[in-house]
Short mmCIF file of C-alpha atoms and ligand atoms in Angstrom, two decimals:
data_model
loop_
_atom_site.label_atom_id
_atom_site.label_comp_id
_atom_site.label_asym_id
_atom_site.label_seq_id
_atom_site.Cartn_x
_atom_site.Cartn_y
_atom_site.Cartn_z
CA MET A 1116 25.49 -22.14 -16.40
CA PRO A 1117 22.98 -20.23 -18.61
CA THR A 1118 19.27 -21.32 -18.30
CA ALA A 1119 16.76 -21.39 -21.29
CA PRO A 1120 14.25 -18.60 -20.76
CA VAL A 1121 10.99 -19.57 -19.68
CA SER A 1122 8.44 -18.27 -22.40
CA TYR A 1123 5.33 -16.40 -22.22
CA SER A 1124 4.27 -13.15 -23.92
CA VAL A 1125 4.85 -9.99 -21.22
CA ASP A 1126 3.39 -7.50 -23.67
CA ALA A 1127 0.26 -6.80 -21.38
CA ILE A 1128 2.39 -6.12 -18.08
CA PHE A 1129 5.05 -4.11 -20.58
CA THR A 1130 2.40 -1.62 -22.00
CA PRO A 1131 2.25 1.90 -20.58
CA PHE A 1132 -0.76 3.07 -18.03
CA THR A 1133 -1.60 6.51 -16.73
CA ILE A 1134 -2.99 7.08 -13.26
CA GLY A 1135 -4.30 10.44 -13.14
CA GLY A 1136 -1.22 12.44 -14.41
CA ALA A 1137 1.07 10.03 -13.84
CA ARG A 1138 2.23 7.70 -16.92
CA ILE A 1139 3.92 4.74 -15.82
CA LYS A 1140 6.04 2.75 -18.46
CA ASN A 1141 4.92 -0.35 -17.20
CA ARG A 1142 2.65 -2.47 -14.89
CA PHE A 1143 4.57 -3.47 -12.03
CA ALA A 1144 5.00 -1.65 -8.91
CA MET A 1145 7.01 -2.23 -5.94
CA ALA A 1146 4.38 -2.64 -2.95
CA PRO A 1147 4.91 -0.37 0.12
CA MET A 1148 7.13 -1.74 2.57
CA THR A 1149 8.07 -0.77 5.88
CA ARG A 1150 11.93 -1.32 6.16
CA ASN A 1151 13.22 0.54 9.31
CA PHE A 1152 16.18 1.74 8.05
CA SER A 1153 15.56 5.52 8.33
CA PRO A 1154 16.97 6.78 11.66
CA ASP A 1155 15.11 9.58 13.52
CA GLY A 1156 12.61 9.40 10.52
CA ILE A 1157 15.14 10.48 7.73
CA PRO A 1158 15.60 8.34 4.65
CA GLY A 1159 19.31 8.33 3.84
CA PRO A 1160 21.67 7.78 0.75
CA GLU A 1161 21.26 4.31 1.17
CA VAL A 1162 17.32 4.20 0.99
CA ALA A 1163 17.33 6.38 -2.14
CA GLU A 1164 19.84 3.32 -3.58
CA TYR A 1165 17.69 0.58 -2.63
CA TYR A 1166 14.73 2.22 -4.39
CA ALA A 1167 16.78 3.51 -7.38
CA ARG A 1168 17.98 0.20 -7.79
CA ARG A 1169 14.46 -1.35 -8.38
CA ALA A 1170 13.53 1.59 -10.63
CA ARG A 1171 16.93 0.51 -12.74
CA HIS A 1172 15.88 -2.97 -13.00
CA GLY A 1173 12.39 -1.99 -14.50
CA VAL A 1174 10.07 -1.51 -12.03
CA GLY A 1175 7.45 1.39 -13.20
CA LEU A 1176 6.15 2.74 -10.23
CA VAL A 1177 7.94 2.63 -6.73
CA ILE A 1178 5.42 3.10 -3.96
CA THR A 1179 7.33 3.96 -0.73
CA GLU A 1180 7.43 2.32 2.36
CA GLY A 1181 4.67 3.84 4.55
CA THR A 1182 5.93 7.48 5.64
CA VAL A 1183 4.53 8.94 8.69
CA VAL A 1184 2.55 12.19 8.87
CA ASP A 1185 3.29 14.92 11.40
CA HIS A 1186 1.06 13.98 14.23
CA PRO A 1187 1.60 12.73 17.69
CA GLY A 1188 1.35 9.06 17.56
CA SER A 1189 1.86 8.43 13.76
CA SER A 1190 4.43 6.28 14.41
CA HIS A 1191 5.85 4.57 17.66
CA SER A 1192 9.33 3.67 15.86
CA THR A 1193 12.37 5.70 15.44
CA SER A 1194 13.57 4.22 12.09
CA VAL A 1195 10.14 4.52 9.92
CA PRO A 1196 10.73 7.42 7.53
CA HIS A 1197 8.90 10.80 8.46
CA LEU A 1198 6.95 12.89 5.89
CA TYR A 1199 7.89 16.12 7.59
CA GLY A 1200 11.02 18.16 8.96
CA GLU A 1201 13.59 19.55 6.81
CA LYS A 1202 15.89 16.67 6.80
CA ALA A 1203 13.20 13.85 6.26
CA LEU A 1204 12.04 16.08 3.50
CA ALA A 1205 15.59 16.59 1.86
CA GLY A 1206 15.78 12.74 1.92
CA TRP A 1207 13.23 12.18 0.32
CA ALA A 1208 13.83 14.83 -2.46
CA GLU A 1209 17.14 12.55 -3.17
CA VAL A 1210 15.25 9.59 -3.04
CA VAL A 1211 12.79 10.91 -6.07
CA GLN A 1212 15.46 12.72 -8.11
CA ARG A 1213 17.06 9.04 -7.82
CA VAL A 1214 14.35 6.78 -9.07
CA HIS A 1215 13.61 9.57 -11.79
CA ALA A 1216 17.08 9.59 -12.81
CA GLU A 1217 16.38 5.74 -13.75
CA ASP A 1218 13.08 6.39 -15.34
CA GLY A 1219 10.62 5.18 -12.51
CA LYS A 1220 7.91 6.98 -11.07
CA ILE A 1221 7.31 7.03 -7.46
CA PHE A 1222 4.18 7.85 -5.09
CA ALA A 1223 4.90 8.16 -1.56
CA GLN A 1224 2.51 6.13 1.02
CA LEU A 1225 0.95 8.46 3.96
CA TRP A 1226 0.89 6.46 7.01
CA HIS A 1227 -0.35 7.43 10.67
CA VAL A 1228 -0.75 3.94 12.63
CA GLY A 1229 -3.55 5.22 15.14
CA LEU A 1230 -4.11 2.58 17.88
CA ASP A 1231 -1.23 0.49 16.11
CA PRO A 1232 -2.35 -3.12 15.95
CA LEU A 1233 1.12 -4.34 16.88
CA ALA A 1234 2.26 -2.36 19.11
CA GLY A 1235 -0.84 -0.42 20.56
CA GLU A 1236 -1.33 -1.72 24.13
CA ALA A 1237 2.64 -2.59 24.44
CA LEU A 1238 3.60 1.07 24.43
CA GLY A 1239 2.22 2.49 27.90
CA PRO A 1240 1.38 5.71 29.46
CA GLY A 1241 2.74 8.84 28.25
CA THR A 1242 2.36 7.77 24.31
CA ALA A 1243 0.29 9.49 22.07
CA LEU A 1244 -2.49 6.93 21.21
CA ILE A 1245 -5.20 7.82 19.07
CA GLY A 1246 -8.16 5.67 17.28
CA PRO A 1247 -11.93 6.21 16.43
CA SER A 1248 -12.87 4.43 19.75
CA GLY A 1249 -9.87 4.23 21.58
CA LEU A 1250 -10.26 0.38 20.81
CA VAL A 1251 -6.89 -1.53 19.87
CA ALA A 1252 -9.36 -4.72 19.01
CA PRO A 1253 -12.80 -5.44 19.49
CA GLY A 1254 -13.80 -4.82 23.08
CA ARG A 1255 -10.19 -3.92 23.90
CA GLN A 1256 -10.80 -0.14 24.82
CA ILE A 1257 -7.47 1.43 25.92
CA THR A 1258 -7.64 5.15 25.54
CA GLU A 1259 -10.49 7.66 24.74
CA PRO A 1260 -11.94 7.88 21.43
CA MET A 1261 -10.96 10.60 19.19
CA THR A 1262 -11.95 14.25 19.57
CA GLN A 1263 -13.20 16.56 16.58
CA ARG A 1264 -10.34 18.57 17.40
CA GLN A 1265 -7.87 15.47 17.00
CA ILE A 1266 -9.71 14.42 13.43
CA ASP A 1267 -9.20 17.68 12.04
CA ASP A 1268 -5.37 17.74 13.39
CA VAL A 1269 -4.80 14.61 11.53
CA VAL A 1270 -6.98 15.14 8.37
CA ALA A 1271 -4.60 18.73 8.15
CA ALA A 1272 -1.37 16.49 8.64
CA PHE A 1273 -2.57 14.41 5.53
CA ALA A 1274 -3.16 17.31 3.74
CA LYS A 1275 0.19 19.08 4.62
CA ALA A 1276 2.27 15.64 3.82
CA ALA A 1277 0.50 15.32 0.53
CA ALA A 1278 1.38 19.16 -0.23
CA ASP A 1279 4.90 18.47 0.39
CA ALA A 1280 4.94 15.30 -1.32
CA ALA A 1281 3.81 16.99 -4.32
CA ARG A 1282 6.10 19.88 -3.92
CA LEU A 1283 9.14 17.42 -3.69
CA GLY A 1284 8.59 15.93 -6.94
CA PHE A 1285 6.66 12.75 -5.96
CA ASP A 1286 4.66 11.66 -8.84
CA GLY A 1287 1.52 10.91 -6.37
CA VAL A 1288 0.86 9.75 -3.37
CA GLU A 1289 -1.14 6.73 -1.56
CA LEU A 1290 -3.14 6.80 1.54
CA HIS A 1291 -2.50 3.63 3.68
CA GLY A 1292 -6.10 2.85 4.40
CA GLY A 1293 -5.71 -0.59 4.98
CA HIS A 1294 -4.24 -3.27 7.58
CA GLY A 1295 -5.92 -2.08 10.43
CA TYR A 1296 -4.10 1.29 10.66
CA LEU A 1297 -5.82 5.04 11.67
CA ILE A 1298 -7.80 5.47 8.50
CA ASP A 1299 -8.88 1.39 8.49
CA GLN A 1300 -9.72 1.88 12.03
CA PHE A 1301 -12.64 4.07 10.99
CA PHE A 1302 -13.54 1.77 8.43
CA TRP A 1303 -13.87 -1.48 10.54
CA GLU A 1304 -16.91 -1.56 12.85
CA GLY A 1305 -14.88 -3.54 15.09
CA THR A 1306 -12.38 -0.55 16.11
CA ASN A 1307 -15.14 2.18 15.04
CA GLN A 1308 -18.06 2.01 17.37
CA ARG A 1309 -18.63 5.98 17.07
CA THR A 1310 -22.24 7.22 17.25
CA ASP A 1311 -21.74 10.41 15.70
CA SER A 1312 -21.24 10.80 11.76
CA TYR A 1313 -17.55 9.01 11.75
CA GLY A 1314 -19.62 6.06 12.76
CA GLY A 1315 -22.26 3.88 11.83
CA GLY A 1316 -22.63 1.76 8.53
CA VAL A 1317 -20.11 1.00 6.04
CA ALA A 1318 -20.41 4.48 4.25
CA ALA A 1319 -20.72 6.64 7.37
CA ARG A 1320 -17.48 5.17 8.47
CA THR A 1321 -15.58 6.04 5.27
CA ARG A 1322 -16.11 10.24 6.43
CA PHE A 1323 -12.86 10.39 8.14
CA ALA A 1324 -11.04 8.75 4.78
CA VAL A 1325 -13.26 10.87 2.51
CA GLU A 1326 -12.25 14.29 4.82
CA ILE A 1327 -8.51 13.36 4.29
CA ILE A 1328 -9.37 12.58 0.52
CA GLU A 1329 -10.81 16.19 0.01
CA ALA A 1330 -8.38 17.94 2.01
CA VAL A 1331 -5.50 16.48 0.15
CA ARG A 1332 -7.28 17.10 -2.96
CA ALA A 1333 -7.75 20.58 -1.90
CA GLU A 1334 -3.83 20.65 -1.63
CA VAL A 1335 -2.51 18.93 -4.60
CA GLY A 1336 -4.98 19.69 -7.38
CA PRO A 1337 -6.90 17.63 -9.85
CA ASP A 1338 -4.47 15.39 -11.69
CA PHE A 1339 -1.85 14.62 -9.01
CA PRO A 1340 -2.41 10.91 -8.41
CA VAL A 1341 -4.14 9.93 -4.82
CA VAL A 1342 -4.58 6.63 -4.35
CA LEU A 1343 -6.09 4.68 -1.44
CA ARG A 1344 -5.07 1.65 -0.29
CA PHE A 1345 -7.28 -0.43 1.49
CA SER A 1346 -7.75 -4.19 2.80
CA GLN A 1347 -10.59 -6.59 4.00
CA TRP A 1348 -8.10 -8.11 6.50
CA LYS A 1349 -6.54 -6.43 9.33
CA THR A 1350 -3.40 -7.49 10.98
CA ALA A 1351 -4.92 -8.39 14.18
CA ASP A 1352 -7.44 -10.59 12.40
CA PHE A 1353 -7.05 -11.84 8.74
CA THR A 1354 -10.27 -13.24 8.92
CA VAL A 1355 -12.28 -9.69 8.67
CA LYS A 1356 -14.14 -8.53 6.06
CA LEU A 1357 -15.48 -4.72 5.78
CA ALA A 1358 -17.46 -5.61 3.14
CA THR A 1359 -18.92 -9.03 3.00
CA ASP A 1360 -20.93 -8.86 -0.41
CA PRO A 1361 -20.49 -6.58 -3.72
CA GLN A 1362 -23.52 -4.32 -2.34
CA GLU A 1363 -21.47 -3.35 0.76
CA LEU A 1364 -18.13 -2.94 -1.49
CA GLU A 1365 -19.97 -0.64 -3.64
CA ALA A 1366 -21.41 1.35 -0.63
CA PHE A 1367 -18.12 1.42 0.89
CA LEU A 1368 -16.32 2.34 -2.51
CA ALA A 1369 -18.97 5.03 -3.91
CA PRO A 1370 -17.99 7.93 -1.18
CA LEU A 1371 -14.31 7.36 -1.70
CA THR A 1372 -14.42 7.95 -5.19
CA ASP A 1373 -16.86 10.76 -4.84
CA ALA A 1374 -14.55 12.27 -2.71
CA GLY A 1375 -11.70 12.12 -5.61
CA ILE A 1376 -9.56 9.18 -5.51
CA THR A 1377 -7.80 8.58 -8.49
CA ALA A 1378 -6.94 4.75 -8.07
CA PHE A 1379 -7.48 1.91 -5.57
CA HIS A 1380 -4.68 -0.23 -4.29
CA CYS A 1381 -6.46 -3.43 -3.24
CA SER A 1382 -4.22 -5.21 -0.44
CA THR A 1383 -5.11 -8.86 -0.85
CA ARG A 1384 -2.60 -11.93 0.36
CA ARG A 1385 -3.29 -13.74 -2.95
CA PHE A 1386 -3.93 -11.75 -5.79
CA TRP A 1387 -6.04 -14.58 -7.29
CA THR A 1388 -8.43 -15.68 -4.50
CA PRO A 1389 -12.18 -14.97 -5.45
CA GLU A 1390 -13.51 -12.19 -2.99
CA PHE A 1391 -17.30 -13.35 -2.92
CA ASP A 1392 -19.01 -16.40 -3.15
CA GLY A 1393 -20.90 -16.89 -6.59
CA SER A 1394 -17.94 -15.17 -8.64
CA ASP A 1395 -14.57 -15.74 -9.79
CA LEU A 1396 -13.77 -11.86 -9.27
CA THR A 1397 -11.17 -11.13 -7.00
CA LEU A 1398 -11.08 -7.74 -4.69
CA ALA A 1399 -9.24 -6.03 -7.42
CA GLY A 1400 -11.69 -7.13 -9.94
CA TRP A 1401 -14.89 -6.06 -7.93
CA THR A 1402 -13.04 -2.77 -7.26
CA LYS A 1403 -12.36 -1.83 -10.86
CA LYS A 1404 -16.11 -2.92 -12.07
CA LEU A 1405 -18.02 -1.14 -9.00
CA THR A 1406 -15.88 1.94 -9.61
CA GLY A 1407 -14.43 2.04 -13.17
CA LYS A 1408 -11.46 3.66 -11.46
CA PRO A 1409 -7.73 2.37 -11.86
CA VAL A 1410 -6.75 -0.61 -9.80
CA ILE A 1411 -3.61 -1.96 -8.44
CA THR A 1412 -3.65 -5.54 -7.10
CA VAL A 1413 -1.03 -6.91 -4.79
CA GLY A 1414 -0.27 -10.30 -2.86
CA SER A 1415 2.20 -13.76 -3.43
CA VAL A 1416 3.16 -12.63 -7.15
CA GLY A 1417 5.97 -14.60 -7.66
CA LEU A 1418 6.45 -16.65 -4.57
CA ASP A 1419 4.86 -19.91 -3.63
CA SER A 1420 3.61 -19.05 0.12
CA ASP A 1421 1.59 -16.45 1.19
CA TYR A 1422 1.72 -13.40 3.84
CA VAL A 1423 1.23 -15.19 6.82
CA THR A 1424 3.29 -17.97 6.51
CA MET A 1425 6.17 -15.91 5.06
CA PHE A 1426 8.45 -16.18 8.14
CA ALA A 1427 7.53 -20.06 8.43
CA GLU A 1428 8.32 -21.27 5.02
CA GLY A 1429 10.45 -21.33 2.26
CA THR A 1430 9.25 -19.70 -0.89
CA GLY A 1431 10.17 -20.19 -4.33
CA ALA A 1432 9.93 -18.25 -7.94
CA GLY A 1433 7.03 -20.21 -9.34
CA THR A 1434 5.54 -19.33 -12.89
CA GLU A 1435 2.17 -19.95 -12.26
CA SER A 1436 1.64 -16.78 -10.60
CA ILE A 1437 3.24 -14.62 -13.30
CA ALA A 1438 1.05 -16.44 -15.76
CA GLY A 1439 -1.86 -15.56 -13.77
CA VAL A 1440 -0.86 -11.94 -13.65
CA ILE A 1441 -0.50 -11.90 -17.28
CA GLU A 1442 -4.00 -13.70 -17.99
CA ARG A 1443 -5.92 -11.36 -15.42
CA LEU A 1444 -4.06 -8.15 -16.54
CA GLU A 1445 -5.32 -9.38 -20.51
CA ARG A 1446 -8.79 -9.59 -19.11
CA GLY A 1447 -8.81 -6.35 -17.45
CA GLU A 1448 -9.25 -7.28 -14.19
CA PHE A 1449 -6.76 -4.97 -12.75
CA ASP A 1450 -4.12 -2.26 -14.24
CA VAL A 1451 -1.22 -2.47 -12.17
CA VAL A 1452 0.33 -5.33 -10.12
CA ALA A 1453 2.23 -4.63 -6.88
CA VAL A 1454 5.30 -6.91 -5.91
CA GLY A 1455 6.21 -7.30 -2.59
CA ARG A 1456 8.59 -9.36 -0.86
CA ALA A 1457 9.83 -10.95 -4.45
CA LEU A 1458 11.16 -7.57 -5.03
CA LEU A 1459 13.03 -7.27 -1.86
CA ALA A 1460 14.59 -10.86 -2.37
CA ASP A 1461 16.00 -9.67 -6.06
CA ALA A 1462 15.99 -6.21 -7.06
CA GLU A 1463 16.28 -7.53 -10.65
CA TRP A 1464 12.80 -9.46 -10.32
CA VAL A 1465 10.96 -7.28 -13.16
CA ALA A 1466 13.89 -7.43 -15.44
CA LYS A 1467 14.35 -11.16 -14.96
CA VAL A 1468 10.76 -11.55 -15.40
CA ARG A 1469 10.59 -9.71 -18.72
CA ASP A 1470 13.41 -11.47 -20.29
CA GLY A 1471 11.98 -14.48 -19.06
CA ARG A 1472 14.81 -15.30 -16.91
CA LEU A 1473 12.62 -16.87 -13.88
CA ARG A 1474 15.30 -19.47 -13.27
CA GLU A 1475 17.53 -17.00 -12.11
CA LEU A 1476 15.38 -15.24 -9.63
CA THR A 1477 16.47 -15.12 -6.08
CA PRO A 1478 13.74 -16.74 -3.76
CA PHE A 1479 12.43 -14.55 -0.86
CA SER A 1480 14.01 -15.52 2.49
CA PRO A 1481 13.37 -13.72 5.93
CA GLN A 1482 17.15 -12.67 5.20
CA SER A 1483 15.71 -10.41 2.58
CA LEU A 1484 14.62 -8.64 5.38
CA ALA A 1485 18.14 -7.83 7.08
CA THR A 1486 19.75 -5.29 4.51
CA LEU A 1487 18.45 -2.73 1.88
CA ALA A 1488 20.21 -4.75 -0.85
C1 FMN B 2919 8.90 -5.91 5.34
C2 FMN B 2919 7.03 -5.57 4.95
C3 FMN B 2919 6.87 -4.76 5.12
C4 FMN B 2919 5.49 -3.87 4.79
N1 FMN B 2919 5.14 -2.50 4.90
C5 FMN B 2919 3.69 -2.00 4.44
C6 FMN B 2919 3.75 -0.93 4.54
O1 FMN B 2919 4.09 -0.18 5.21
N2 FMN B 2919 2.36 -0.36 3.95
C7 FMN B 2919 1.81 -1.31 3.32
O2 FMN B 2919 0.50 -0.58 2.90
N3 FMN B 2919 1.90 -2.48 3.19
C8 FMN B 2919 3.06 -2.95 3.86
N4 FMN B 2919 3.31 -4.29 3.42
C9 FMN B 2919 2.64 -5.13 2.80
C10 FMN B 2919 2.87 -5.25 1.30
O3 FMN B 2919 2.78 -4.05 0.71
C11 FMN B 2919 2.25 -6.31 0.62
O4 FMN B 2919 0.90 -6.00 0.30
C12 FMN B 2919 2.23 -7.66 0.95
O5 FMN B 2919 3.76 -7.96 1.49
C13 FMN B 2919 1.85 -8.81 0.07
O6 FMN B 2919 2.70 -8.68 -1.30
P1 FMN B 2919 3.89 -9.82 -1.40
O7 FMN B 2919 3.06 -11.02 -1.53
O8 FMN B 2919 4.16 -9.26 -3.09
O9 FMN B 2919 4.86 -9.78 -0.44
C14 FMN B 2919 4.59 -4.78 3.81
C15 FMN B 2919 5.22 -6.08 3.72
C16 FMN B 2919 6.30 -6.77 4.13
C17 FMN B 2919 6.97 -8.16 3.86
#
């Protein structure tokens, strides 16, 4: 039975926005989500259709799942896509072409897991395991600290992947600097205990990322969007904070901004949570205020439960967070809103929100992860 549309103004969300050289037709991005549907690291036609379907139904910017760079140990899965090798690159070219045909823009998320916080210790001898200090978690050293040679090789692998992404027609790249993976292992003192220039205070711990950003920038030129995704939280510990106050956040963000980042993607579990005591501003809001750069927010948009409880609880398609998104966007707290699980559950999510058809949304459930629907 048709239901009456829910009324609110979506004008702010459907106003185009430009990140570096990429003009995005609205403010909704698909959040990067690992799907494990690329056998031998090669994204096939069903992956292309999965992304194209979301673009067809209104997603302005697709940010791909983490796609790994060409370096030993960048992934320990056989079904996470590569951004290297002829077949994988041909697969991505098809994805890009299909998303562009639907009037969407697409950024590739570039990833190296490092000492994978989820799988690191279980992988055993013979596996390529690298991390700044060999620590899989604070106090749990499982291998030697990365050598300068290994650092240089990873930097070069990110630069090569970005160059290939640009050549394939991607509209930008996003560096996965969050959630406790390799770049974030350098950011966090819990896993970076180095005493050389890659370790030390919050600014010194950005050096690895700064070298990656500079190397990527040298490959892709000044206008190509290079986004950095970062998070306070780690997969191994949701209570961690890289920065405990705005001054520390500023010290963290300044070298990354100076290195040539186009925009920041602030990975939070709930997009509305104030970041520091004494202010309502969220991590995205602070990042925009401190850097003046475009900012992408994320976290439980269109959901009633948060990331951690996603497998334990059912979810609904509440209107409250949509209203909150619009209000904060109008206030200028962020520029783009990434949507994760809600878009897995319902490929038409953006179109339904645009048309006020919230009651027709398919709510997220763990089954949404089972297929590339
Ligand atoms: C199945 C799944 C896979 C994910 N994979 C990635 C990933 O590859 N890279 C990344 O930066 N974040 C990843 N995330 C985090 C999402 O990008 C997003 O930040 C998180 O789901 C919160 O957004 P949501 O509440 O809208 O789902 C993943 C999340 C899910 C649910």
